[in-house]
Short mmCIF file of C-alpha atoms and ligand atoms in Angstrom, two decimals:
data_model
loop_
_atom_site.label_atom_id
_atom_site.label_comp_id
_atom_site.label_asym_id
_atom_site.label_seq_id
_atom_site.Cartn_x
_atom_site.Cartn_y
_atom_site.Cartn_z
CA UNK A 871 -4.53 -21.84 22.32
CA UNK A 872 -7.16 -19.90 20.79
CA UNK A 873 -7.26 -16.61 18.98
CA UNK A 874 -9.94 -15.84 21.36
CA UNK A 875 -7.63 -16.99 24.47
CA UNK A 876 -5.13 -14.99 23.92
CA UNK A 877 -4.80 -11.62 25.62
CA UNK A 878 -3.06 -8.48 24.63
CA UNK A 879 0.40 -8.96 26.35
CA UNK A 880 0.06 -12.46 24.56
CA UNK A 881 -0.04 -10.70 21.16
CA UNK A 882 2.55 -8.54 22.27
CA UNK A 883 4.76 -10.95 23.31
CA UNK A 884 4.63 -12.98 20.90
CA UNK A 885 5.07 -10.58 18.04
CA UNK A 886 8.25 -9.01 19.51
CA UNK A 887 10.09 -13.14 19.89
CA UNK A 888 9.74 -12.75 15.77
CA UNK A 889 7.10 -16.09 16.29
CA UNK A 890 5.61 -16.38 13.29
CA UNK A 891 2.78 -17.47 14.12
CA UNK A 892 1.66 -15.38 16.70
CA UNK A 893 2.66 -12.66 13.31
CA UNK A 894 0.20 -14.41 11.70
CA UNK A 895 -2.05 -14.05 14.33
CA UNK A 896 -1.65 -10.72 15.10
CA UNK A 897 -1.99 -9.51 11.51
CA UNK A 898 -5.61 -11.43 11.27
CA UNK A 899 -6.16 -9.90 14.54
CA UNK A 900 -6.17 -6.35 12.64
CA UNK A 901 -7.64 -7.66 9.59
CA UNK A 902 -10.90 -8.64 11.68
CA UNK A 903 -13.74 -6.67 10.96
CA UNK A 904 -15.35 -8.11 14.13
CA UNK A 905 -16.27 -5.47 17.26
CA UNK A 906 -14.62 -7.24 19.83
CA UNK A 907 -11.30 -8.08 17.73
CA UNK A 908 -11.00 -3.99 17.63
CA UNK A 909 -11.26 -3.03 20.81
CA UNK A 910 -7.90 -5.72 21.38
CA UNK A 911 -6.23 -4.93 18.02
CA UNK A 912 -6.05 -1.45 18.81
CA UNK A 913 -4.56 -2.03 22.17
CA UNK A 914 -1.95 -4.43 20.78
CA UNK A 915 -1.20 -1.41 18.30
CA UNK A 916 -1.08 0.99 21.10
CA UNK A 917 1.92 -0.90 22.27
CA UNK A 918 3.27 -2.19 19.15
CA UNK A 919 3.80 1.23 17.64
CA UNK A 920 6.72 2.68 19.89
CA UNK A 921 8.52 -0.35 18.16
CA UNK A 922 7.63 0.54 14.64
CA UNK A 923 8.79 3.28 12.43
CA UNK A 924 12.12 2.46 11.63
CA UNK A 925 11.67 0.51 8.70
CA UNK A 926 11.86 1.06 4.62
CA UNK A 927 8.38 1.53 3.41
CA UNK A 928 8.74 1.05 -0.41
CA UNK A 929 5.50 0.74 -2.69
CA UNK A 930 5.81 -1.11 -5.64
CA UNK A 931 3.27 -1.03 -8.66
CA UNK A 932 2.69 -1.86 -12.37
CA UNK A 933 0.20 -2.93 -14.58
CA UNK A 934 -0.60 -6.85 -14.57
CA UNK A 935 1.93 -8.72 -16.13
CA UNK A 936 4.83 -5.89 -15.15
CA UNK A 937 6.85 -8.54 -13.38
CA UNK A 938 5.90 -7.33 -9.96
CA UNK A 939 5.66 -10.35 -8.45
CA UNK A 940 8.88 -11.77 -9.51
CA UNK A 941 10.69 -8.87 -9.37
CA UNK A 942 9.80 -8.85 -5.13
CA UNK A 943 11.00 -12.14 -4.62
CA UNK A 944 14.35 -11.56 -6.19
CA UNK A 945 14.64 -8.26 -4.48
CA UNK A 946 13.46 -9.66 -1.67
CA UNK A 947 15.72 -12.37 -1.74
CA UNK A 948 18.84 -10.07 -2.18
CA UNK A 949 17.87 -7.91 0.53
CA UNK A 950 17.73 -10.60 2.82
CA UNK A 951 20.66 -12.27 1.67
CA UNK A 952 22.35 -8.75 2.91
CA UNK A 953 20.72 -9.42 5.90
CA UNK A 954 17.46 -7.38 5.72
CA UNK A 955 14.10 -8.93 7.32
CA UNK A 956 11.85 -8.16 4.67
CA UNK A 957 7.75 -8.12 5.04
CA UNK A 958 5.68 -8.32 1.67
CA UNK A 959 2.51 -7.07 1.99
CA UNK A 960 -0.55 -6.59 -0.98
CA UNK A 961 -3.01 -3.67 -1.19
CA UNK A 962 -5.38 -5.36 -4.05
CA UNK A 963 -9.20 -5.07 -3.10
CA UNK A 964 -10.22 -6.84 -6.00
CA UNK A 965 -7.75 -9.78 -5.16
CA UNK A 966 -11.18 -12.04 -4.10
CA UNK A 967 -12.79 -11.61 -7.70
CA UNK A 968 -8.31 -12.54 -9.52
CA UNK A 969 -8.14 -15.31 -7.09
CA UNK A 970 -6.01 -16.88 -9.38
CA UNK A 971 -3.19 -14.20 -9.01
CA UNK A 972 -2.41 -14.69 -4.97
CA UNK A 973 -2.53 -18.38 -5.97
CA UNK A 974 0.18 -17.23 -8.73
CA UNK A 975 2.11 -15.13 -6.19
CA UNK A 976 2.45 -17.99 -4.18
CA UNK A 977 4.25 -20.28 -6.64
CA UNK A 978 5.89 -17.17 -8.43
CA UNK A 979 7.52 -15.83 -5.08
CA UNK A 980 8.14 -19.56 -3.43
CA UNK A 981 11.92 -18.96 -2.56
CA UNK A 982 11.12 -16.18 -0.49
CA UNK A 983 8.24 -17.84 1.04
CA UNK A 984 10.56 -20.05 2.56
CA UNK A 985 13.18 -17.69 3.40
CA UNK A 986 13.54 -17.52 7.27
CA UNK A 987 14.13 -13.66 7.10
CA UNK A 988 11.00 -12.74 4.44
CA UNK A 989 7.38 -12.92 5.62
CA UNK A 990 4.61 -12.81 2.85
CA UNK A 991 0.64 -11.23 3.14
CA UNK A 992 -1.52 -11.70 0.75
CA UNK A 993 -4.02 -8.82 1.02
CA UNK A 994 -6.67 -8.98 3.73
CA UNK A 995 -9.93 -10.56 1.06
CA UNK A 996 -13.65 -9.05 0.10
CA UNK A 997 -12.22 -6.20 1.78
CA UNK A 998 -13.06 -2.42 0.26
CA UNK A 999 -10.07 -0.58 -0.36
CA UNK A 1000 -11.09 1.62 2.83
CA UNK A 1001 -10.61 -1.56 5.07
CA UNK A 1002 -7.59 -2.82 2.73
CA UNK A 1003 -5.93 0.23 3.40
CA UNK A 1004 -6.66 0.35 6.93
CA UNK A 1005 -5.41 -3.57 7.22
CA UNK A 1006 -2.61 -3.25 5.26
CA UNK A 1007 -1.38 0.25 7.28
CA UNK A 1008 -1.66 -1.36 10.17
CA UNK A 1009 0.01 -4.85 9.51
CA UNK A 1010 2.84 -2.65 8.73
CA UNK A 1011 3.29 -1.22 12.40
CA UNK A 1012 2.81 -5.37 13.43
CA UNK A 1013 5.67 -6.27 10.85
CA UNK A 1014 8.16 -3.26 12.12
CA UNK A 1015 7.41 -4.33 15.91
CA UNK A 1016 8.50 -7.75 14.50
CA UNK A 1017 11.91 -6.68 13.55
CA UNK A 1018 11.16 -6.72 9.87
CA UNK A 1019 13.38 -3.29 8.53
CA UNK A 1020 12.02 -3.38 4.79
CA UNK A 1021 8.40 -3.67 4.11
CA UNK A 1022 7.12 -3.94 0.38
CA UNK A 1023 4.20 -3.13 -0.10
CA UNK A 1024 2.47 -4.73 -3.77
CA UNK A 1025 -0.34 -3.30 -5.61
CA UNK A 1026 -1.39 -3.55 -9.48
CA UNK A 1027 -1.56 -0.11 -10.71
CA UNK A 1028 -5.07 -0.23 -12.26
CA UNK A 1029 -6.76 2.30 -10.43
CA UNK A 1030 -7.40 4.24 -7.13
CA UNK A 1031 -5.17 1.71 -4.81
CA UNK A 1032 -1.69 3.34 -6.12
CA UNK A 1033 -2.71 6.64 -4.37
CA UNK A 1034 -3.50 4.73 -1.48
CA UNK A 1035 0.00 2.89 -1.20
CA UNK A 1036 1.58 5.82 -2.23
CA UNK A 1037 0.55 7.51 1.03
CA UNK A 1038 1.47 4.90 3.17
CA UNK A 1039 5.39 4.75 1.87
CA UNK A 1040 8.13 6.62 1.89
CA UNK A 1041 9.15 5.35 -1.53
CA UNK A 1042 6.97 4.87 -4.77
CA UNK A 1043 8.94 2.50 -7.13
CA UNK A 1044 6.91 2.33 -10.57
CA UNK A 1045 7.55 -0.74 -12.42
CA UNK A 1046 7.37 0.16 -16.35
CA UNK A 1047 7.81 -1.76 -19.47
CA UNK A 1048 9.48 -0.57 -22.84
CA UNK A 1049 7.98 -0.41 -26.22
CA UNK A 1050 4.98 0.75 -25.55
CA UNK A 1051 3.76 3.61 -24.56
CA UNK A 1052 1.73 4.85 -21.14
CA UNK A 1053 -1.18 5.10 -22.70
CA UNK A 1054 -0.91 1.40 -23.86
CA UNK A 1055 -0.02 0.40 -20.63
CA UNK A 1056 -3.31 1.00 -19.27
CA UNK A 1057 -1.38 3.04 -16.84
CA UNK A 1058 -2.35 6.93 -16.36
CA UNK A 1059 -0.25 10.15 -15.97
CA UNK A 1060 -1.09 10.06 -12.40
CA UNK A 1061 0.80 7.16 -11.33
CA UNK A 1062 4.23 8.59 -12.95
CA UNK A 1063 3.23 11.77 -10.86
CA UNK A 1064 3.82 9.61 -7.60
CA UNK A 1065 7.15 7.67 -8.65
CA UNK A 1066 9.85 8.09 -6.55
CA UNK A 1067 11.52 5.98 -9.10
CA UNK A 1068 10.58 4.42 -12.88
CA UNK A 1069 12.29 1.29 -13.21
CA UNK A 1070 11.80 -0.20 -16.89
CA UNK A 1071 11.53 -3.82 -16.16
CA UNK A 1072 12.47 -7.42 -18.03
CA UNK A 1073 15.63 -5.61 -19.65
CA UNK A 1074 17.01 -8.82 -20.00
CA UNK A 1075 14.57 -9.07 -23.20
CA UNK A 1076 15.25 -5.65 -24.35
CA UNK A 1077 18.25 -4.94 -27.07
CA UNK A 1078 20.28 -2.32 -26.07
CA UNK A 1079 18.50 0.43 -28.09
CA UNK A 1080 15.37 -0.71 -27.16
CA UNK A 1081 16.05 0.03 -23.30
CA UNK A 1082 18.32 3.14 -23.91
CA UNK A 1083 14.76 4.54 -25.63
CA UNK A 1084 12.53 3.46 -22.78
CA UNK A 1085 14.41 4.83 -20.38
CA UNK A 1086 14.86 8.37 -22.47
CA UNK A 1087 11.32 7.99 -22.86
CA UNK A 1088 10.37 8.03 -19.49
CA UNK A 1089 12.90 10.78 -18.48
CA UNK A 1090 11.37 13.01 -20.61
CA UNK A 1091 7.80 12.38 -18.96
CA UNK A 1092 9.29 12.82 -16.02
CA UNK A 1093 10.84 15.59 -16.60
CA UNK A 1094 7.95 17.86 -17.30
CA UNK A 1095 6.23 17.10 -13.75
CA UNK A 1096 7.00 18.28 -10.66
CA UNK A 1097 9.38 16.27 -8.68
CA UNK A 1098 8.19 14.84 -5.33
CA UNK A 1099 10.90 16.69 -3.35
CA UNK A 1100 13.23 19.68 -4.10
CA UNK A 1101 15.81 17.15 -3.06
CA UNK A 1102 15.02 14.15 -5.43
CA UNK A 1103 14.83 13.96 -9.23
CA UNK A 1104 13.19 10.72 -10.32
CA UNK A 1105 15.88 8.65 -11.45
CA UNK A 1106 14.46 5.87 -14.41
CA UNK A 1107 16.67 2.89 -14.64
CA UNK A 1108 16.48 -0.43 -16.42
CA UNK A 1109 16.11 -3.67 -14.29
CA UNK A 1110 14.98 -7.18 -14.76
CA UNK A 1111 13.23 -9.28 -11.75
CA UNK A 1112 14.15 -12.61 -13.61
CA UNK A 1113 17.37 -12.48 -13.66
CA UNK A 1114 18.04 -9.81 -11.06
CA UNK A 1115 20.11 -7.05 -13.61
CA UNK A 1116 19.89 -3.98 -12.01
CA UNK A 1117 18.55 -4.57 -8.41
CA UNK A 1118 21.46 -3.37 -6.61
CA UNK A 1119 21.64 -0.08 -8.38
CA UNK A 1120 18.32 0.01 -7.67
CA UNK A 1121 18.02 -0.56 -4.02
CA UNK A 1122 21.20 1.83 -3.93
CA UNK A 1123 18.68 4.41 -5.22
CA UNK A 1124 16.00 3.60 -2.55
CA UNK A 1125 18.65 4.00 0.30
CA UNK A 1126 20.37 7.15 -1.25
CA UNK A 1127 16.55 8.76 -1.16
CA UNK A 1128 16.26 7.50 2.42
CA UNK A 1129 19.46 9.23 3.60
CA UNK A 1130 18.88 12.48 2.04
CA UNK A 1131 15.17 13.25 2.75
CA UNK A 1132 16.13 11.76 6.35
CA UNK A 1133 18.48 14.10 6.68
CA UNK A 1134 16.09 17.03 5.23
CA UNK A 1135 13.38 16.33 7.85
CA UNK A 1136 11.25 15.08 4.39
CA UNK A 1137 10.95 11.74 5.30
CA UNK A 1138 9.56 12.50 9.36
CA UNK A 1139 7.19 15.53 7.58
CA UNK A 1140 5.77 12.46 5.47
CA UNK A 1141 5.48 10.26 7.56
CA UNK A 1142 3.22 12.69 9.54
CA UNK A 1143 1.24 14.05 7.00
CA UNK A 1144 0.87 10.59 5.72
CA UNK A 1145 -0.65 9.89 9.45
CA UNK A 1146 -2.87 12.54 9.64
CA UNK A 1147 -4.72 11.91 5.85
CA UNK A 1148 -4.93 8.18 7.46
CA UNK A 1149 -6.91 9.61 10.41
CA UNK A 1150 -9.38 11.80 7.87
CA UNK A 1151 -9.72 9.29 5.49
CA UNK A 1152 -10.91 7.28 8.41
CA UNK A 1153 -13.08 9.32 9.45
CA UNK A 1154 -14.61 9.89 6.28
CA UNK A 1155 -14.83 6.02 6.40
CA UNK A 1156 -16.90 5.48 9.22
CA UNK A 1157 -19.17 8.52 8.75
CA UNK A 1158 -20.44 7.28 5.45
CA UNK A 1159 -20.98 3.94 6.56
CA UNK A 1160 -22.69 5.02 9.55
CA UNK A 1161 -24.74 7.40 7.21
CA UNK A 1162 -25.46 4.51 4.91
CA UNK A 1163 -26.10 2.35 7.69
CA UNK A 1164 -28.81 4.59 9.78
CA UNK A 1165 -32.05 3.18 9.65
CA UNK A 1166 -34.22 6.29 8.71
CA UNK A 1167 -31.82 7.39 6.35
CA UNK A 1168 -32.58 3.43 4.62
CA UNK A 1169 -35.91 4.04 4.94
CA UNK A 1170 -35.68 7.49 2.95
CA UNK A 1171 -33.31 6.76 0.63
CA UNK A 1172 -35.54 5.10 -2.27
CA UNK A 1173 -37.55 8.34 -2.62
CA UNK A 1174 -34.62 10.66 -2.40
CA UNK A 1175 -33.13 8.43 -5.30
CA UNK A 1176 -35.96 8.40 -7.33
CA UNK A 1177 -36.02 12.16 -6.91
CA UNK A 1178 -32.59 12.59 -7.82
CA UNK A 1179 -32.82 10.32 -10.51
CA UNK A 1180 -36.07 11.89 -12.11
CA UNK A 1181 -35.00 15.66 -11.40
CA UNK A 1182 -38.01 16.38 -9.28
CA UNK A 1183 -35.35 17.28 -5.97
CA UNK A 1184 -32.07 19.13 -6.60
CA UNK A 1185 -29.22 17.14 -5.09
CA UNK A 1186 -28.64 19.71 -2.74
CA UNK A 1187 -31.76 19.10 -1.60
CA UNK A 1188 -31.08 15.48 -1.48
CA UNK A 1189 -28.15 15.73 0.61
CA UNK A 1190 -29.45 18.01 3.45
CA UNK A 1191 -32.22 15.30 4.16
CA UNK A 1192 -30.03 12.61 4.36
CA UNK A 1193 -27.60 14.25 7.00
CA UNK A 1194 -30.84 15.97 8.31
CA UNK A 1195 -32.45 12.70 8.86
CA UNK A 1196 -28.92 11.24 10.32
CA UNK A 1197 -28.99 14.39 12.24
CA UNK A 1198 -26.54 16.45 10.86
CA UNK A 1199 -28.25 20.23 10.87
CA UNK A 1200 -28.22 22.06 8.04
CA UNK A 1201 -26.64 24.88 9.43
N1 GTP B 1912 11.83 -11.71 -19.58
C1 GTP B 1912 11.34 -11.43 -18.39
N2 GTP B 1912 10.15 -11.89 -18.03
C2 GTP B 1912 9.66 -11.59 -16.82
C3 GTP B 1912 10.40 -10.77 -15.91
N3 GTP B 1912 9.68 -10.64 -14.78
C4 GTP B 1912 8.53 -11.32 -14.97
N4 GTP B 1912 8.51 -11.90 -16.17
C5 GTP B 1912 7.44 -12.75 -16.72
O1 GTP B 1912 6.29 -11.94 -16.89
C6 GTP B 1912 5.11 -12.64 -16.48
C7 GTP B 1912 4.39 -11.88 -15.40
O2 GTP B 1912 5.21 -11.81 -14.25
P1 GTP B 1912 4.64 -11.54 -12.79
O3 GTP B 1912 5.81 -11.41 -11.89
O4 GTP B 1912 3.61 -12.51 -12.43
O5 GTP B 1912 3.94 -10.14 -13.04
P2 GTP B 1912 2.95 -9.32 -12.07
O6 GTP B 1912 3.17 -7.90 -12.37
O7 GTP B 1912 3.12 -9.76 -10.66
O8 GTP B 1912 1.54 -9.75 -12.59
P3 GTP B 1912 0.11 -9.64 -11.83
O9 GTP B 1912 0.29 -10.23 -10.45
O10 GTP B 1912 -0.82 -10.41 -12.67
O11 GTP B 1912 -0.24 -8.18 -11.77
C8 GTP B 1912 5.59 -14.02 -16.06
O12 GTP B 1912 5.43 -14.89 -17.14
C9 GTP B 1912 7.04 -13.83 -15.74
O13 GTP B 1912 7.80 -14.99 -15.91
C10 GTP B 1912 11.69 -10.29 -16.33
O14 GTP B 1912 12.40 -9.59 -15.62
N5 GTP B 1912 12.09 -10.65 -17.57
MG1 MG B 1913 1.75 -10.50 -9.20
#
């Protein structure tokens, strides 16, 4: 059959068997950018969600070359080895332009590709890190209704896309490396101020002193921020995805901050606040594109521009046309 054969209960149906390929199917099904796939991915959502929610939602970043990759398939593999379903998903707009690195992933993560309980997803490419987001948010909700209880969620922290993961998870995990420091990382402030954890990575080529430093070294950044919860200080621990040295502990960690901001109401308040930023942020989406989109506004813009760009119109002034012309009122 078709994709375009196949109605909503068909979608529905087939993602709640565990069939993976009617997953499959149902995760390009949201990835479409097409009119008519939304209209039908949004009413397989509608019915897919009161079957989602209960899962781990961990986010997991770190610059290139952290170990990310290899570090999810081993944790992947011990998660489902304690028999977790786990769903790996990537938030990377600029995956089309590294190519190279899903082709990487592929071979790097290959014993969990072919693990019965672990599905892999590549993130959705040439999209914008609006429609990433929006993809990736709600392949999550497909994967839950699916029965998968874990869902990792991948993204190199080079930018604006660890904000975006970070508000889609309940847990931040922030893959670091010793010896250097954040600067030299290429990884900013920012991205420590969203760890739920700081795990210094490939300890397995560290001496001894070497990761006791790291890890002192990172407690004291972390110290001096504010923790995400009243109820959680950032642990920093050691780990190595190679040869899987401090996973468990790890994953202990992830569980122990389940329980307790479960048990606070943190995780639920999240969760919902998390929702209604996605809604905004959509929102926002689809009114600039619109705005970009209109025709008159097009046909105005090269003059506003120009304006703008030689100082002859204030910005201000700029602005109010364009939503004036969209027909937005000033007032
Ligand atoms: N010694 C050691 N090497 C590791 C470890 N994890 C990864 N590596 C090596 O580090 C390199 C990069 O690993 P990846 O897992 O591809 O790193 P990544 O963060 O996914 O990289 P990008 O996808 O490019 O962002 C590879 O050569 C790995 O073999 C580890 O725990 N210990
Ligand atoms: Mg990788």
């Amino acid at each position: 059959m078709t994709r375009a054969e196949l109605t909503v209960e068909d979608y529905v149906t087939g993602v709640r068997s565990g069939d993976r390929a009617a997953l499959g199917q149902a995760i390009t099904l949201v990835e479409s950018r097409a009119r008519r796939h939304r209209d039908l991915a949004q009413a397989m959502l509608l019915e897919l969600l009161p079957l989602s929610g209960k899962a781990h939602r961990v986010g997991i970043t770190g610059v290139p070359g952290v170990g990310k990759s290899t570090f999810i398939e081993s944790l992947g593999r011990m998660l489902t080895a304690k028999g977790h379903k786990v769903a790996v998903l990537a938030v990377d707009p600029s995956s089309t332009r590294s190519g190279g690195s899903i082709l990487g992933d592929k071979t790097r993560m290959e014993a969990l590709a072919t693990d019965p309980n672990a599905f892999i997803r590549p993130s959705p490419s040439g999209g914008r890190l609006g429609g990433v987001n929006r993809a990736t948010r709600e392949t999550m909700v497909v994967c839950e209704a699916a029965g998968f209880d874990v869902i990792l969620v991948e993204t190199v922290g080079a930018g604006q896309n660890e904000t975006v993961v970070a508000d889609m998870v309940d847990f931040f995990l922030v893959l670091m490396l010793a010896g250097a420091g954040d600067e030299l990382q290429g990884i900013k402030k920012g991205v420590l101020e969203l760890a739920d954890l700081i795990a210094v990575n490939k300890v397995d080529s560290l001496g001894v002193q070497a990761a006791h430093q790291a890890v002192h070294q990172y407690k004291n950044a972390v110290h001096i921020l504010q923790p995400p919860s009243p109820n959680w200080m950032v642990p920093v621990v050691t780990c190595s995805g190679l040869s899987g040295k401090g996973l468990d502990t790890l994953w202990q960690k992830v569980e122990e901050h389940w329980s307790t901001l479960s048990a606070t109401g943190e995780i639920a308040e999240k969760r919902r606040r998390q929702r209604v930023n996605w809604m905004w942020s959509m929102v926002e989406d689809r009114v600039l594109d619109a705005v970009r989109d209109h025709p008159e506004v097009k046909g105005r813009l090269p003059d506003l521009l120009k304006g703008v760009d030689d100082g002859s119109l204030t910005v201000t002034l700029a602005a109010t046309e364009i939503l004036e012309t969209f027909g937005v009122s000033a007032e």
